[in-house]
Short mmCIF file of C-alpha atoms in Angstrom, two decimals:
data_model
loop_
_atom_site.label_atom_id
_atom_site.label_comp_id
_atom_site.label_asym_id
_atom_site.label_seq_id
_atom_site.Cartn_x
_atom_site.Cartn_y
_atom_site.Cartn_z
CA MET A 166 -55.26 5.72 11.81
CA ARG A 167 -55.32 9.46 11.14
CA ILE A 168 -53.51 10.78 8.09
CA SER A 169 -50.40 12.67 9.21
CA ARG A 170 -49.60 16.12 7.92
CA LEU A 171 -46.04 15.99 9.19
CA THR A 172 -44.28 14.25 6.29
CA PRO A 173 -41.12 16.18 5.29
CA TRP A 174 -42.54 16.97 1.85
CA ALA A 175 -45.80 18.34 3.22
CA ALA A 176 -44.07 20.25 6.00
CA CYS A 177 -41.71 21.97 3.57
CA LEU A 178 -44.48 22.98 1.21
CA ALA A 179 -46.64 24.16 4.07
CA ALA A 180 -43.79 26.33 5.33
CA ALA A 181 -43.31 27.75 1.85
CA ALA A 182 -47.00 28.57 1.67
CA LEU A 183 -46.79 30.40 4.99
CA PHE A 184 -43.85 32.50 3.85
CA ALA A 185 -45.85 33.47 0.76
CA VAL A 186 -48.63 35.04 2.88
CA PRO A 187 -48.21 38.79 3.51
CA ALA A 188 -47.32 39.60 7.11
CA ALA A 189 -50.17 42.09 7.45
CA ALA A 190 -53.04 43.43 5.38
CA SER A 191 -52.91 47.03 4.18
CA ALA A 192 -54.62 49.57 6.43
CA GLY A 193 -58.38 49.70 5.90
CA GLN A 194 -58.46 46.50 3.77
CA GLN A 195 -60.15 43.20 4.60
CA ARG A 196 -57.70 40.29 4.86
CA THR A 197 -58.54 37.79 2.11
CA ALA A 198 -58.79 34.07 2.78
CA GLU A 199 -55.47 32.28 2.62
CA PRO A 200 -55.04 29.55 0.01
CA GLN A 201 -55.26 25.96 1.17
CA SER A 202 -51.86 24.77 2.38
CA ALA A 203 -50.02 22.05 0.49
CA ALA A 204 -50.33 19.67 3.45
CA ALA A 205 -54.08 20.25 3.69
CA ALA A 206 -54.45 19.71 -0.06
CA VAL A 207 -52.70 16.33 0.17
CA ASP A 208 -54.83 15.35 3.18
CA SER A 209 -57.94 16.30 1.26
CA TYR A 210 -56.88 14.13 -1.69
CA TYR A 211 -56.57 11.09 0.58
CA ALA A 212 -59.60 11.84 2.78
CA PRO A 213 -61.58 8.74 1.62
CA ALA A 214 -58.71 6.54 2.88
CA GLU A 215 -58.54 8.04 6.35
CA GLY A 216 -58.92 5.50 9.16
CA LYS A 217 -58.61 2.46 6.87
CA THR A 218 -56.05 -0.33 6.95
CA GLY A 219 -55.27 -3.49 5.02
CA ALA A 220 -57.51 -4.46 2.11
CA ALA A 221 -59.92 -1.61 2.84
CA LEU A 222 -57.06 0.90 2.58
CA LYS A 223 -55.88 -0.64 -0.69
CA ALA A 224 -59.38 -0.44 -2.14
CA ALA A 225 -59.83 3.16 -1.03
CA LEU A 226 -56.49 4.20 -2.53
CA HIS A 227 -57.38 2.47 -5.80
CA ASP A 228 -60.60 4.45 -6.02
CA ILE A 229 -58.67 7.68 -5.40
CA ILE A 230 -55.79 7.21 -7.84
CA LYS A 231 -57.72 5.58 -10.70
CA THR A 232 -59.05 9.03 -11.64
CA GLN A 233 -56.27 10.29 -13.88
CA SER A 234 -55.39 11.78 -17.22
CA LYS A 235 -53.42 9.54 -19.57
CA VAL A 236 -50.26 10.21 -21.57
CA SER A 237 -49.50 8.68 -24.98
CA TYR A 238 -46.40 6.53 -25.33
CA ASP A 239 -44.82 9.16 -27.59
CA GLY A 240 -45.76 11.80 -25.02
CA VAL A 241 -43.77 9.92 -22.37
CA TRP A 242 -40.50 11.10 -23.95
CA ASN A 243 -41.17 14.76 -23.26
CA ALA A 244 -42.82 14.10 -19.91
CA LEU A 245 -39.73 12.27 -18.59
CA LYS A 246 -37.58 15.25 -19.58
CA VAL A 247 -39.60 17.23 -17.03
CA THR A 248 -40.33 14.68 -14.30
CA ASP A 249 -36.75 13.37 -14.14
CA GLN A 250 -34.85 16.60 -14.77
CA ASP A 251 -31.49 16.84 -13.03
CA PRO A 252 -31.89 19.47 -10.26
CA ALA A 253 -28.29 20.55 -10.87
CA ASN A 254 -28.53 20.74 -14.68
CA PRO A 255 -31.88 21.53 -16.36
CA ASP A 256 -30.56 20.25 -19.70
CA ASN A 257 -30.19 16.72 -18.32
CA VAL A 258 -32.22 13.88 -16.83
CA ILE A 259 -31.14 11.45 -14.11
CA LEU A 260 -31.09 7.80 -15.18
CA VAL A 261 -32.86 5.69 -12.57
CA TYR A 262 -30.55 2.66 -12.18
CA SER A 263 -27.34 4.22 -13.50
CA GLY A 264 -27.65 7.44 -11.50
CA ARG A 265 -26.00 9.20 -14.42
CA SER A 266 -26.93 12.73 -15.45
CA GLN A 267 -27.41 12.68 -19.22
CA SER A 268 -28.52 15.16 -21.85
CA LYS A 269 -32.27 15.22 -22.44
CA SER A 270 -31.62 15.24 -26.18
CA THR A 271 -29.91 11.82 -26.17
CA ASN A 272 -33.11 9.81 -25.89
CA GLY A 273 -33.48 7.01 -28.44
CA GLY A 274 -32.38 3.48 -29.17
CA GLY A 275 -28.61 3.76 -29.51
CA ALA A 276 -26.20 1.97 -27.18
CA ASN A 277 -25.50 5.06 -25.07
CA ASP A 278 -28.91 6.71 -25.43
CA TRP A 279 -31.55 6.69 -22.70
CA ASN A 280 -34.97 5.16 -23.23
CA ARG A 281 -38.21 4.52 -21.36
CA GLU A 282 -37.79 1.91 -18.64
CA HIS A 283 -40.96 0.19 -17.45
CA VAL A 284 -40.10 -0.47 -13.81
CA TRP A 285 -43.14 -2.77 -13.70
CA ALA A 286 -42.01 -4.80 -16.71
CA LYS A 287 -44.71 -4.57 -19.37
CA SER A 288 -44.63 -8.33 -20.03
CA HIS A 289 -45.84 -8.93 -16.43
CA GLY A 290 -49.51 -8.64 -17.32
CA ASP A 291 -48.93 -8.28 -21.07
CA PHE A 292 -49.98 -4.62 -21.26
CA GLY A 293 -47.19 -3.58 -23.64
CA THR A 294 -47.11 0.15 -24.37
CA ALA A 295 -50.88 0.58 -24.36
CA THR A 296 -52.14 3.88 -22.98
CA GLY A 297 -52.76 3.08 -19.33
CA PRO A 298 -50.23 0.91 -17.47
CA GLY A 299 -47.90 0.99 -20.48
CA THR A 300 -47.66 4.78 -20.32
CA ASP A 301 -48.17 5.47 -16.62
CA LEU A 302 -45.49 7.97 -15.62
CA HIS A 303 -45.50 6.79 -12.02
CA HIS A 304 -43.44 3.75 -13.08
CA LEU A 305 -41.68 4.96 -16.24
CA ARG A 306 -38.16 6.31 -15.79
CA PRO A 307 -35.24 7.25 -18.06
CA GLU A 308 -32.50 4.61 -18.26
CA ASP A 309 -29.47 3.76 -20.37
CA VAL A 310 -30.49 1.49 -23.26
CA THR A 311 -27.96 -1.21 -22.35
CA VAL A 312 -28.87 -1.22 -18.67
CA ASN A 313 -32.57 -1.31 -19.56
CA SER A 314 -31.88 -4.41 -21.66
CA THR A 315 -29.91 -6.02 -18.83
CA ARG A 316 -32.80 -5.52 -16.42
CA GLY A 317 -35.24 -6.87 -19.04
CA ASN A 318 -38.37 -8.19 -17.34
CA LYS A 319 -36.66 -9.57 -14.25
CA ASP A 320 -38.27 -9.37 -10.84
CA PHE A 321 -36.49 -7.48 -8.05
CA ASP A 322 -34.39 -9.23 -5.42
CA LYS A 323 -30.98 -9.01 -3.76
CA GLY A 324 -27.68 -10.15 -5.19
CA GLY A 325 -25.98 -11.10 -8.42
CA SER A 326 -23.11 -9.63 -10.40
CA PRO A 327 -22.39 -5.90 -10.84
CA VAL A 328 -24.21 -4.24 -13.73
CA SER A 329 -22.01 -2.40 -16.20
CA GLU A 330 -22.97 1.31 -16.46
CA ALA A 331 -25.12 1.08 -13.31
CA PRO A 332 -22.78 1.34 -10.29
CA GLY A 333 -24.25 -0.28 -7.19
CA SER A 334 -26.76 -2.36 -9.15
CA PHE A 335 -26.61 -6.16 -9.42
CA THR A 336 -28.29 -8.83 -11.50
CA ASP A 337 -28.49 -12.59 -11.92
CA ALA A 338 -30.53 -14.92 -14.11
CA ASP A 339 -33.89 -14.10 -12.56
CA SER A 340 -33.65 -10.82 -10.63
CA PHE A 341 -32.33 -7.26 -10.57
CA GLU A 342 -31.15 -5.20 -7.60
CA PRO A 343 -31.03 -1.40 -8.13
CA ARG A 344 -28.54 0.93 -6.47
CA ASP A 345 -29.27 1.86 -2.85
CA ALA A 346 -30.35 5.44 -3.62
CA VAL A 347 -33.40 4.26 -5.60
CA LYS A 348 -34.33 1.01 -3.89
CA GLY A 349 -37.28 2.69 -2.14
CA ASP A 350 -38.27 4.52 -5.35
CA VAL A 351 -38.50 1.18 -7.17
CA ALA A 352 -40.54 -0.39 -4.37
CA ARG A 353 -43.03 2.48 -4.26
CA MET A 354 -43.44 2.55 -8.05
CA LEU A 355 -44.29 -1.16 -8.11
CA LEU A 356 -46.69 -0.89 -5.18
CA TYR A 357 -48.44 2.04 -6.88
CA MET A 358 -48.99 -0.16 -9.95
CA ALA A 359 -50.40 -3.00 -7.83
CA VAL A 360 -52.96 -0.63 -6.33
CA ARG A 361 -53.79 1.39 -9.45
CA TYR A 362 -54.42 -1.57 -11.81
CA ASP A 363 -56.79 -4.10 -10.29
CA GLY A 364 -58.41 -5.72 -13.32
CA GLY A 365 -60.45 -2.72 -14.48
CA ASP A 366 -59.77 -0.48 -17.49
CA GLY A 367 -59.46 -3.59 -19.67
CA PHE A 368 -56.08 -4.48 -18.16
CA ALA A 369 -54.85 -7.32 -15.96
CA ASP A 370 -55.05 -7.24 -12.16
CA LEU A 371 -51.45 -6.47 -11.17
CA GLU A 372 -50.38 -7.96 -7.85
CA MET A 373 -47.28 -8.35 -5.72
CA ASN A 374 -45.95 -11.72 -4.57
CA ASP A 375 -42.81 -13.07 -2.92
CA LYS A 376 -41.39 -14.89 -5.95
CA VAL A 377 -39.07 -14.27 -8.86
CA ASN A 378 -39.46 -15.80 -12.33
CA ASN A 379 -43.01 -14.48 -12.59
CA GLY A 380 -42.70 -14.41 -16.38
CA SER A 381 -45.81 -13.08 -18.11
CA ALA A 382 -48.03 -13.44 -15.04
CA PRO A 383 -49.47 -10.07 -13.86
CA ALA A 384 -47.27 -10.26 -10.77
CA LEU A 385 -43.92 -8.98 -9.51
CA GLY A 386 -41.74 -9.83 -6.54
CA ARG A 387 -40.24 -10.07 -4.09
CA ILE A 388 -42.62 -8.16 -1.86
CA SER A 389 -40.61 -9.00 1.29
CA VAL A 390 -37.53 -7.37 -0.22
CA LEU A 391 -39.46 -4.39 -1.59
CA LYS A 392 -40.89 -3.72 1.87
CA GLN A 393 -37.35 -3.62 3.24
CA TRP A 394 -36.30 -1.22 0.49
CA ASN A 395 -39.24 1.07 1.21
CA GLN A 396 -38.02 1.38 4.80
CA MET A 397 -34.30 1.72 4.13
CA ASP A 398 -34.69 4.36 1.38
CA PRO A 399 -37.51 6.78 2.30
CA PRO A 400 -38.83 9.31 -0.25
CA ASP A 401 -36.33 12.06 -1.02
CA ALA A 402 -36.80 15.50 -2.58
CA PHE A 403 -36.30 14.21 -6.14
CA GLU A 404 -38.97 11.53 -5.75
CA GLN A 405 -41.38 13.92 -4.02
CA ARG A 406 -40.95 16.59 -6.70
CA ARG A 407 -41.52 13.96 -9.38
CA ASN A 408 -44.77 12.88 -7.75
CA GLN A 409 -45.94 16.48 -7.59
CA VAL A 410 -45.08 17.23 -11.23
CA ILE A 411 -47.00 14.16 -12.41
CA PHE A 412 -49.96 15.28 -10.32
CA ASP A 413 -49.87 18.94 -11.34
CA THR A 414 -48.96 18.67 -15.01
CA TYR A 415 -49.64 15.25 -16.48
CA GLN A 416 -51.82 12.58 -14.85
CA HIS A 417 -53.39 14.49 -11.94
CA ASN A 418 -53.07 11.48 -9.67
CA ARG A 419 -50.49 10.72 -7.00
CA ASN A 420 -48.39 7.80 -5.81
CA PRO A 421 -49.76 7.35 -2.28
CA PHE A 422 -46.67 5.50 -1.06
CA ILE A 423 -44.48 8.53 -1.71
CA ASP A 424 -46.82 10.70 0.37
CA HIS A 425 -47.37 7.99 3.00
CA PRO A 426 -44.70 5.25 2.88
CA GLU A 427 -46.10 3.85 6.13
CA TRP A 428 -49.12 2.59 4.19
CA VAL A 429 -46.93 -0.13 2.60
CA ALA A 430 -46.77 -2.09 5.86
CA SER A 431 -50.48 -1.52 6.44
CA ILE A 432 -51.46 -3.16 3.12
CA TRP A 433 -48.75 -5.80 2.71
#
């Protein structure tokens, strides 16, 4: 399996890089070397994973993405104001399950504030808010306080009753279903966590399974449903930008399943 450079995100950035290159060098001057294209830079990042599948691919990706800078739990507040900024209103963030655009300044613990949602519930592996999985921006998103409480530490599955303040989301006693526009986002965040945290760093080995009611076990499900969501909701511009901002500005590692969603089926 050769790593493709034709993902929409990479193609767009590569095109932008080409437009940034002068059409011709000035007379009598040597043309300088062009900067590495965005697509080539992403390929280079994943080079150790090229040609691998299954468990070997998962292991290779773990070795790549485990090299990262870490953010404090307090630092997550300001980071989310950048990573999840509303493209149409720079004063707001987009809430992940609600889809609502809300002022960045309304973060906190009040009923209509937004707070820090751990998409991989922190009780699944008992890592709390410790620097590491508890502060990893690749699975932390802004969400309405009430909706965050409704989701709690439930696994992800289909069905249930509508969630107030989160149109298109559903919940029952043991699972949560996010709105269609972020179903793939949720799947890829969880799969990132299962690859990034494998029992090293002093934290539990996080794994996917096909169950709900995982409780405090370092596991989340249902993987069969998450695989479907990864296919039905491919990475969009918001998710791709978010991945790039985390890489460039904060953690300096990437979510491989945003860059290569096809790797989900190869590993699981």
